[in-house]
Every structure is written in C-alpha cells, then in structure tokens.
Amino acid sequence: MSPLDNDYGTAIILQGGGALGAYELGVLNALYETRPGFKPSVVTGISIGAITAAVLAGAKGDPIQTLDRLWRDKLTVVPTLPFFPSAYQQFLSTLVPDELEKYLSAWGNPGMYRPRLDYSYAPWRRTSIYDLAPLRQTLVELVDLEKLNNGGIRVAVGAINVGTSEIKYFDNDKMRLSFENVMASGSLPPGFPMTEVEGNSYWDGGLFENTPLSPALNLLEGLDKQKLELVVVELFPRRSPIPEDMADVVNRMLQLQYTNRLKLDAKFFEKFNSYIGLVEEINKTGEEGNAIRQTEGYKDLQKYKRIDAASVVLAQLPPELSNASDFSKASIEERIDAGYRDAIAQKIGEYTPAEEEVAKLTN
C-alpha cells in the first residue's frame, strides 16, 4: 500500500455510542499524526459523533488538542465532593474503586448532562431523567460557530423528528449550524430530553441510523476534488459474550441495534459504487449517441463520483470497555489508546481501495 496524500477529498463518518466515542479520538489522533497537514473536507456524525464532528470542524484552537480536552477534561467522570478543594478531590479519587467509577455517570456528567431535580418527585410527568445544559456550555466553551459554519469543512449531524419519525440531517452546506442542532443529535431518550429546533422536537439520530454514510456521500459530490476517500469508525462490537445480568442485556441490545445500521449502510455503499462503475464503463465506449446516455437515470448517475479509497476502523473493545455509559477515567483512557493502536495497525495513513475496506462491514 502507498501513503495517502492530502489531495483527497476526505469524509470522516463518526458513529454514536456514548462513552465509546473516546475510541474515535484515538483514531483521529492516528489519522492526523500519520498525515501531516491533513484536513477533512466532510465530517458527519450521530450523537456523540455529532459532538466530536462539531469540535473537529469548529474548535476554537487546534482540533485534536480541543478534542483531547473534550474527552479528558469535560466528559470524563471522576469522584467529587461539593465544596471541597481540588487537592481533596484528587485524594478522593484514589479511594474509589475503578469498578465503582464505571457507574458514577448515572448521577450525571459535568460536561454533558445533569439530573433533573423535578424528576425525583414526579417522574411520570417528565420526558427525561437528565437535562443537557452542561453539554451546551461545553460546546459554547470549545466550539466557534463561525468556524464551524465557514471554516472549510462540510459538516452534517443527524437527529430524528419525534413527531414525524423522519431522520433530519442538519448540514452547514444548506444552513447555519447551531449548538441546538448538535444537541438534538445527541438527545437519546429516555435519559435526555427532546431538543427543539425551529418548532420541531428531535431525539438522537442513532434511533434511526447510527452511521451517517449517506449524507457523507452526498456532501462529497459537491467537492471540486478528483480523488475521494472515506474514513469510517465502527464503535460497536459484532461479537460479545452472552449477557449474564440485566445490565449486560441492555448493553448488548443497544450494540445489536446500532451494529445492524452499519451493515445496511455498507450494502448501500456497495450498490452506489457499482452504479458509478457502470457509468464509467459506458463512458469508455465513446458512443455519444448511445440510447442509454439519453435516459434520465444515466444523466442522474453522471452527477456522482467514485469513492477511491477508504479506511474502516473496527473497534475490537473487550467487554469491560464496551459499556456506552461508562465515562470513568480509566475506561476513557483505554478506549483512546485502543482507537490509536487499531488505526495505526490498520495503516490508516496508507491507500486501500474503497471496495476492499467496505467489504469489512458486510463480512
């Protein structure tokens, strides 16, 4: 395989997966490290992937350093006691077992969500357990909306319209993205509330599809690039031990739901590239008067471009790291390291034909 250059129009596709999103940071660390001067042309995301996409494209500082701050400073949950100095907080963290830290996020995540105070006394009248005010504050602190919308990266984040059940992709090619658009993509019920955007209520886009491949392909079409590339990160394991308790059941149920979405998108991609190949073969004939060239279907396919290269990084996280609600420091660090190692081992900075890589998603 030959090294990839930065002449490609690259789309990065980021899945949703809660705390598993730390793995995506590791993959991005490897991608930027192996390709100095790299900048994606397109980034699409769902849920935690939408948050990562917004920071990657709109970071107030260096994108990778800002993502590092997002995960290690904002989204990592550590043991704390109110009103105690930081020195005491650090001491407290040494007393709490790692196994217990994995469940601390049930009481909130300072950089993303906090418990609703009114839920405890009238839960049947509420539509969520937490609110997302901390997430908005995190986005305000880390993301420059002007850069997000006009910084040269096309961004799309997906959410589902609660009233119509239709998936909606908010993208900065057609509109100005807001913090609410990003929050809507991550509004996973029943934990998080619906997010209102222009009079409509939205939930997490992962309820419909968890791998935003289709909008990435659409946004790549508008690029003035001769070579196109996809970088896809799969967060959910295909194989897992049989559940032994209710927590395992819920975790595996979510894994199966989101993994299946990825396989459907892979089949769509294979069909897409096969159609482009057919058009290329017809073009080689040189027969301008060919009846096929006069059909509306052929003219429509002429608008599309072949995807030349791809990297599909498949997370091989062990069961103890596959819980999407585990935001503990040790787990976050291990997922970041795993993403980096997997991407380097896969030679993310080198050329691989798109068909060969996407075949991983259907095997």
Short mmCIF file of C-alpha atoms in Angstrom, two decimals:
data_model
loop_
_atom_site.label_atom_id
_atom_site.label_comp_id
_atom_site.label_asym_id
_atom_site.label_seq_id
_atom_site.Cartn_x
_atom_site.Cartn_y
_atom_site.Cartn_z
CA MET A 1 0.00 0.00 0.00
CA SER A 2 1.20 3.52 -0.80
CA PRO A 3 0.94 6.51 1.56
CA LEU A 4 -2.08 8.74 1.09
CA ASP A 5 -1.55 12.37 0.18
CA ASN A 6 -3.71 15.32 1.17
CA ASP A 7 -5.15 15.82 -2.32
CA TYR A 8 -8.08 13.58 -1.43
CA GLY A 9 -11.47 14.95 -0.50
CA THR A 10 -11.90 13.01 2.73
CA ALA A 11 -15.15 12.37 4.59
CA ILE A 12 -14.95 11.22 8.21
CA ILE A 13 -18.02 9.30 9.41
CA LEU A 14 -18.50 9.20 13.20
CA GLN A 15 -20.95 6.87 14.91
CA GLY A 16 -22.88 7.47 18.08
CA GLY A 17 -22.00 5.40 21.12
CA GLY A 18 -21.80 7.50 24.27
CA ALA A 19 -18.56 6.92 26.14
CA LEU A 20 -17.32 4.66 23.33
CA GLY A 21 -16.75 7.88 21.38
CA ALA A 22 -13.38 8.19 23.13
CA TYR A 23 -12.23 5.48 20.72
CA GLU A 24 -12.89 7.90 17.84
CA LEU A 25 -10.48 10.38 19.40
CA GLY A 26 -7.78 7.72 19.32
CA VAL A 27 -8.46 7.02 15.64
CA LEU A 28 -8.36 10.73 14.82
CA ASN A 29 -5.07 11.10 16.73
CA ALA A 30 -3.58 8.44 14.46
CA LEU A 31 -5.09 9.93 11.29
CA TYR A 32 -3.74 13.42 11.91
CA GLU A 33 -0.37 12.10 13.08
CA THR A 34 0.26 9.95 10.02
CA ARG A 35 -0.82 12.66 7.56
CA PRO A 36 0.81 15.99 8.47
CA GLY A 37 -1.26 18.94 7.28
CA PHE A 38 -4.38 16.80 6.95
CA LYS A 39 -7.80 18.47 6.99
CA PRO A 40 -11.04 16.63 6.19
CA SER A 41 -13.41 18.01 3.59
CA VAL A 42 -16.52 16.47 5.17
CA VAL A 43 -17.39 15.28 8.69
CA THR A 44 -20.71 13.62 9.53
CA GLY A 45 -21.76 12.48 12.97
CA ILE A 46 -24.55 11.00 15.04
CA SER A 47 -24.97 11.52 18.81
CA ILE A 48 -21.51 11.57 20.43
CA GLY A 49 -20.16 11.51 16.88
CA ALA A 50 -22.02 14.76 16.20
CA ILE A 51 -20.35 16.37 19.22
CA THR A 52 -16.96 15.17 18.01
CA ALA A 53 -17.74 16.44 14.49
CA ALA A 54 -18.66 19.90 15.80
CA VAL A 55 -15.44 20.16 17.79
CA LEU A 56 -13.29 18.77 14.97
CA ALA A 57 -14.64 21.32 12.47
CA GLY A 58 -15.22 24.29 14.79
CA ALA A 59 -12.60 24.04 17.53
CA LYS A 60 -11.52 27.38 18.94
CA GLY A 61 -7.97 26.04 18.96
CA ASP A 62 -6.18 23.07 17.43
CA PRO A 63 -8.90 20.47 16.63
CA ILE A 64 -7.11 17.42 18.05
CA GLN A 65 -5.98 19.24 21.18
CA THR A 66 -9.52 20.53 21.69
CA LEU A 67 -10.97 17.03 21.27
CA ASP A 68 -8.45 15.80 23.82
CA ARG A 69 -9.70 18.46 26.21
CA LEU A 70 -13.31 17.48 25.48
CA TRP A 71 -12.73 13.89 26.48
CA ARG A 72 -10.15 14.14 29.24
CA ASP A 73 -11.35 17.34 30.93
CA LYS A 74 -15.05 17.64 30.12
CA LEU A 75 -16.58 14.20 29.56
CA THR A 76 -14.53 12.06 31.94
CA VAL A 77 -16.43 11.46 35.19
CA VAL A 78 -14.36 11.33 38.39
CA PRO A 79 -15.42 11.09 42.05
CA THR A 80 -16.09 14.52 43.56
CA LEU A 81 -17.49 16.09 46.71
CA PRO A 82 -19.15 19.53 46.57
CA PHE A 83 -17.28 22.49 48.05
CA PHE A 84 -14.06 20.56 48.66
CA PRO A 85 -10.71 21.91 47.32
CA SER A 86 -9.19 20.18 44.29
CA ALA A 87 -6.45 18.55 46.40
CA TYR A 88 -9.14 16.71 48.37
CA GLN A 89 -10.91 15.72 45.17
CA GLN A 90 -7.75 14.08 43.86
CA PHE A 91 -7.34 12.22 47.15
CA LEU A 92 -10.96 11.08 46.97
CA SER A 93 -10.43 9.60 43.52
CA THR A 94 -7.73 7.30 44.91
CA LEU A 95 -10.21 5.85 47.41
CA VAL A 96 -12.94 4.93 44.93
CA PRO A 97 -12.50 1.51 43.26
CA ASP A 98 -12.28 1.52 39.44
CA GLU A 99 -15.31 -0.78 39.24
CA LEU A 100 -17.43 1.75 41.13
CA GLU A 101 -16.20 4.66 39.00
CA LYS A 102 -17.78 3.00 35.95
CA TYR A 103 -21.23 3.73 37.38
CA LEU A 104 -20.70 7.32 38.56
CA SER A 105 -22.12 8.72 35.31
CA ALA A 106 -25.57 7.60 36.45
CA TRP A 107 -25.50 10.66 38.72
CA GLY A 108 -24.53 12.97 35.88
CA ASN A 109 -21.64 14.04 33.68
CA PRO A 110 -20.39 17.61 34.37
CA GLY A 111 -19.56 18.19 30.71
CA MET A 112 -22.72 16.70 29.20
CA TYR A 113 -25.77 16.15 31.42
CA ARG A 114 -27.14 16.57 34.94
CA PRO A 115 -30.10 15.01 36.79
CA ARG A 116 -33.40 16.89 36.62
CA LEU A 117 -34.30 18.00 40.12
CA ASP A 118 -38.02 17.71 39.37
CA TYR A 119 -37.73 14.10 38.19
CA SER A 120 -37.44 12.63 41.67
CA TYR A 121 -40.85 13.80 42.89
CA ALA A 122 -42.93 13.46 39.71
CA PRO A 123 -41.12 11.12 37.27
CA TRP A 124 -44.32 10.08 35.48
CA ARG A 125 -44.83 13.67 34.31
CA ARG A 126 -41.33 14.11 32.86
CA THR A 127 -39.96 13.16 29.46
CA SER A 128 -36.33 12.72 30.53
CA ILE A 129 -34.17 11.88 33.52
CA TYR A 130 -31.43 14.42 32.79
CA ASP A 131 -31.08 17.77 31.05
CA LEU A 132 -28.37 18.75 28.57
CA ALA A 133 -27.49 22.24 29.84
CA PRO A 134 -23.89 21.15 30.62
CA LEU A 135 -23.44 19.95 27.03
CA ARG A 136 -24.47 23.31 25.65
CA GLN A 137 -21.99 25.03 27.97
CA THR A 138 -19.25 22.65 26.83
CA LEU A 139 -19.99 23.40 23.18
CA VAL A 140 -20.02 27.16 23.84
CA GLU A 141 -16.63 26.86 25.51
CA LEU A 142 -14.95 24.72 22.85
CA VAL A 143 -16.65 25.49 19.52
CA ASP A 144 -16.57 28.65 17.42
CA LEU A 145 -19.84 28.71 15.46
CA GLU A 146 -18.36 30.96 12.77
CA LYS A 147 -15.54 28.47 12.17
CA LEU A 148 -17.95 25.53 12.32
CA ASN A 149 -20.05 27.06 9.55
CA ASN A 150 -17.42 28.77 7.43
CA GLY A 151 -14.15 27.02 8.21
CA GLY A 152 -13.92 24.99 5.02
CA ILE A 153 -15.26 21.68 6.38
CA ARG A 154 -18.73 20.48 5.41
CA VAL A 155 -20.49 19.14 8.50
CA ALA A 156 -23.74 17.19 8.87
CA VAL A 157 -25.27 15.90 12.11
CA GLY A 158 -28.35 13.67 12.25
CA ALA A 159 -31.42 13.71 14.52
CA ILE A 160 -34.85 12.15 14.30
CA ASN A 161 -38.04 14.21 14.28
CA VAL A 162 -40.07 12.86 17.20
CA GLY A 163 -43.39 13.86 15.65
CA THR A 164 -42.84 12.55 12.11
CA SER A 165 -40.24 9.77 12.71
CA GLU A 166 -38.13 11.19 9.85
CA ILE A 167 -34.36 11.47 10.03
CA LYS A 168 -33.13 15.03 9.59
CA TYR A 169 -29.55 15.95 8.74
CA PHE A 170 -28.57 19.46 9.70
CA ASP A 171 -25.65 20.43 7.47
CA ASN A 172 -23.69 23.64 7.08
CA ASP A 173 -23.85 23.36 3.29
CA LYS A 174 -27.56 24.26 3.41
CA MET A 175 -27.97 26.11 6.71
CA ARG A 176 -26.12 27.64 9.61
CA LEU A 177 -25.45 25.01 12.26
CA SER A 178 -26.27 25.85 15.87
CA PHE A 179 -25.44 24.27 19.21
CA GLU A 180 -29.05 23.06 19.33
CA ASN A 181 -28.56 21.10 16.11
CA VAL A 182 -25.64 19.24 17.69
CA MET A 183 -27.55 18.68 20.94
CA ALA A 184 -30.55 17.35 19.01
CA SER A 185 -28.36 14.65 17.50
CA GLY A 186 -27.37 13.51 21.00
CA SER A 187 -30.78 13.70 22.69
CA LEU A 188 -31.10 9.99 23.43
CA PRO A 189 -34.33 9.09 25.30
CA PRO A 190 -35.36 8.44 27.97
CA GLY A 191 -32.23 9.79 29.59
CA PHE A 192 -32.06 13.03 27.64
CA PRO A 193 -34.84 15.44 26.70
CA MET A 194 -36.09 16.26 23.23
CA THR A 195 -34.30 19.26 21.71
CA GLU A 196 -36.43 21.80 19.90
CA VAL A 197 -35.21 23.19 16.59
CA GLU A 198 -37.40 25.60 14.61
CA GLY A 199 -40.59 24.37 16.27
CA ASN A 200 -39.85 20.65 15.89
CA SER A 201 -38.74 18.24 18.61
CA TYR A 202 -35.80 15.92 17.98
CA TRP A 203 -34.24 12.83 19.54
CA ASP A 204 -30.91 11.13 18.96
CA GLY A 205 -30.38 10.24 15.29
CA GLY A 206 -28.98 6.85 16.29
CA LEU A 207 -32.55 5.67 16.86
CA PHE A 208 -32.90 5.65 13.06
CA GLU A 209 -29.37 5.13 11.73
CA ASN A 210 -26.09 5.23 13.59
CA THR A 211 -23.62 5.52 10.71
CA PRO A 212 -24.18 8.71 8.69
CA LEU A 213 -22.68 7.38 5.46
CA SER A 214 -25.36 8.61 3.05
CA PRO A 215 -25.02 12.33 3.93
CA ALA A 216 -21.23 11.98 3.71
CA LEU A 217 -21.50 10.67 0.16
CA ASN A 218 -23.91 13.47 -0.75
CA LEU A 219 -21.58 16.15 0.59
CA LEU A 220 -18.57 14.64 -1.19
CA GLU A 221 -20.38 15.03 -4.52
CA GLY A 222 -20.16 18.79 -4.32
CA LEU A 223 -16.40 18.88 -3.86
CA ASP A 224 -14.02 20.02 -6.56
CA LYS A 225 -11.78 17.01 -5.96
CA GLN A 226 -10.69 14.27 -8.35
CA LYS A 227 -9.99 11.73 -5.60
CA LEU A 228 -12.41 10.90 -2.79
CA GLU A 229 -11.89 8.98 0.46
CA LEU A 230 -13.98 7.67 3.35
CA VAL A 231 -12.86 7.16 6.94
CA VAL A 232 -15.44 5.18 8.95
CA VAL A 233 -15.17 4.23 12.62
CA GLU A 234 -17.33 1.39 13.93
CA LEU A 235 -17.73 1.57 17.72
CA PHE A 236 -19.95 -1.40 18.50
CA PRO A 237 -18.56 -4.95 18.60
CA ARG A 238 -20.00 -7.61 16.34
CA ARG A 239 -19.27 -10.36 18.85
CA SER A 240 -19.91 -10.29 22.57
CA PRO A 241 -20.31 -12.73 25.47
CA ILE A 242 -23.85 -13.88 26.24
CA PRO A 243 -25.41 -11.48 28.83
CA GLU A 244 -25.35 -12.64 32.43
CA ASP A 245 -27.36 -9.86 34.11
CA MET A 246 -29.78 -7.07 33.22
CA ALA A 247 -27.02 -4.51 32.68
CA ASP A 248 -25.42 -6.88 30.14
CA VAL A 249 -28.80 -7.37 28.44
CA VAL A 250 -29.37 -3.64 27.95
CA ASN A 251 -25.81 -3.07 26.76
CA ARG A 252 -25.92 -5.91 24.22
CA MET A 253 -29.37 -4.87 22.99
CA LEU A 254 -28.01 -1.42 22.12
CA GLN A 255 -24.94 -2.91 20.47
CA LEU A 256 -27.05 -5.08 18.19
CA GLN A 257 -29.32 -2.19 17.25
CA TYR A 258 -26.50 0.11 16.19
CA THR A 259 -24.30 -2.53 14.54
CA ASN A 260 -27.12 -3.56 12.20
CA ARG A 261 -27.46 0.02 10.96
CA LEU A 262 -23.84 -0.04 9.85
CA LYS A 263 -24.34 -3.20 7.80
CA LEU A 264 -27.29 -1.64 5.98
CA ASP A 265 -25.17 1.38 5.07
CA ALA A 266 -22.37 -0.86 3.82
CA LYS A 267 -24.74 -2.56 1.40
CA PHE A 268 -25.90 0.86 0.20
CA PHE A 269 -22.30 1.89 -0.44
CA GLU A 270 -21.51 -1.24 -2.45
CA LYS A 271 -24.51 -0.63 -4.69
CA PHE A 272 -23.59 3.06 -5.04
CA ASN A 273 -20.04 2.39 -6.23
CA SER A 274 -21.20 -0.37 -8.61
CA TYR A 275 -23.51 2.10 -10.35
CA ILE A 276 -20.67 4.60 -10.75
CA GLY A 277 -18.52 1.83 -12.23
CA LEU A 278 -21.25 1.06 -14.78
CA VAL A 279 -21.36 4.71 -15.85
CA GLU A 280 -17.58 4.74 -16.25
CA GLU A 281 -17.75 1.68 -18.49
CA ILE A 282 -20.44 3.29 -20.64
CA ASN A 283 -18.36 6.46 -20.94
CA LYS A 284 -15.42 4.43 -22.22
CA THR A 285 -17.39 3.32 -25.28
CA GLY A 286 -17.23 6.77 -26.82
CA GLU A 287 -20.65 6.29 -28.39
CA GLU A 288 -22.22 9.70 -27.84
CA GLY A 289 -25.47 8.66 -29.48
CA ASN A 290 -25.90 5.59 -27.30
CA ALA A 291 -29.55 5.39 -26.22
CA ILE A 292 -28.55 4.67 -22.64
CA ARG A 293 -26.86 8.06 -22.43
CA GLN A 294 -30.14 9.76 -23.19
CA THR A 295 -32.01 8.24 -20.26
CA GLU A 296 -32.75 10.29 -17.16
CA GLY A 297 -31.24 7.58 -14.95
CA TYR A 298 -27.92 7.75 -16.76
CA LYS A 299 -27.85 11.55 -16.65
CA ASP A 300 -28.56 11.48 -12.94
CA LEU A 301 -25.76 8.98 -12.24
CA GLN A 302 -23.35 11.22 -14.15
CA LYS A 303 -23.53 13.63 -11.21
CA TYR A 304 -21.93 11.13 -8.84
CA LYS A 305 -18.29 10.26 -8.25
CA ARG A 306 -16.49 7.06 -7.36
CA ILE A 307 -15.05 6.69 -3.87
CA ASP A 308 -11.41 5.79 -4.45
CA ALA A 309 -10.01 4.99 -1.02
CA ALA A 310 -11.36 4.11 2.40
CA SER A 311 -10.36 3.21 5.93
CA VAL A 312 -12.87 1.31 8.07
CA VAL A 313 -11.63 1.01 11.65
CA LEU A 314 -13.48 -1.74 13.51
CA ALA A 315 -13.37 -1.35 17.28
CA GLN A 316 -12.30 -4.56 18.99
CA LEU A 317 -13.02 -3.43 22.52
CA PRO A 318 -13.14 -6.07 25.27
CA PRO A 319 -16.45 -6.46 27.14
CA GLU A 320 -15.26 -4.35 30.09
CA LEU A 321 -14.78 -1.36 27.75
CA SER A 322 -17.93 -1.77 25.65
CA ASN A 323 -20.40 -0.11 28.05
CA ALA A 324 -21.50 3.14 26.41
CA SER A 325 -22.43 4.72 29.76
CA ASP A 326 -19.01 4.19 31.37
CA PHE A 327 -17.28 7.58 31.40
CA SER A 328 -14.72 6.64 34.07
CA LYS A 329 -11.18 7.97 33.64
CA ALA A 330 -9.56 4.55 33.26
CA SER A 331 -12.06 3.40 30.61
CA ILE A 332 -11.82 6.63 28.61
CA GLU A 333 -8.02 6.42 28.56
CA GLU A 334 -8.08 2.78 27.47
CA ARG A 335 -10.53 3.49 24.65
CA ILE A 336 -8.43 6.40 23.35
CA ASP A 337 -5.35 4.18 23.36
CA ALA A 338 -7.26 1.33 21.66
CA GLY A 339 -8.50 3.59 18.87
CA TYR A 340 -5.00 4.86 18.21
CA ARG A 341 -3.47 1.38 18.21
CA ASP A 342 -6.15 -0.08 15.95
CA ALA A 343 -5.86 2.76 13.43
CA ILE A 344 -2.07 2.52 13.28
CA ALA A 345 -2.20 -1.27 12.96
CA GLN A 346 -4.65 -0.87 10.09
CA LYS A 347 -2.27 1.59 8.40
CA ILE A 348 -4.82 4.38 8.32
CA GLY A 349 -2.39 6.68 6.52
CA GLU A 350 -1.98 4.36 3.53
CA TYR A 351 -4.09 3.77 0.44
CA THR A 352 -6.62 0.93 0.41
CA PRO A 353 -9.26 0.56 -2.36
CA ALA A 354 -12.70 1.53 -1.08
CA GLU A 355 -14.35 -1.74 -2.11
CA GLU A 356 -11.80 -3.75 -0.16
CA GLU A 357 -12.31 -1.75 3.04
CA VAL A 358 -16.10 -1.54 2.93
CA ALA A 359 -16.23 -5.32 2.48
CA LYS A 360 -15.34 -5.48 6.19
CA LEU A 361 -18.76 -4.11 7.03
CA THR A 362 -20.64 -6.98 5.42
CA ASN A 363 -18.45 -9.90 6.49
#
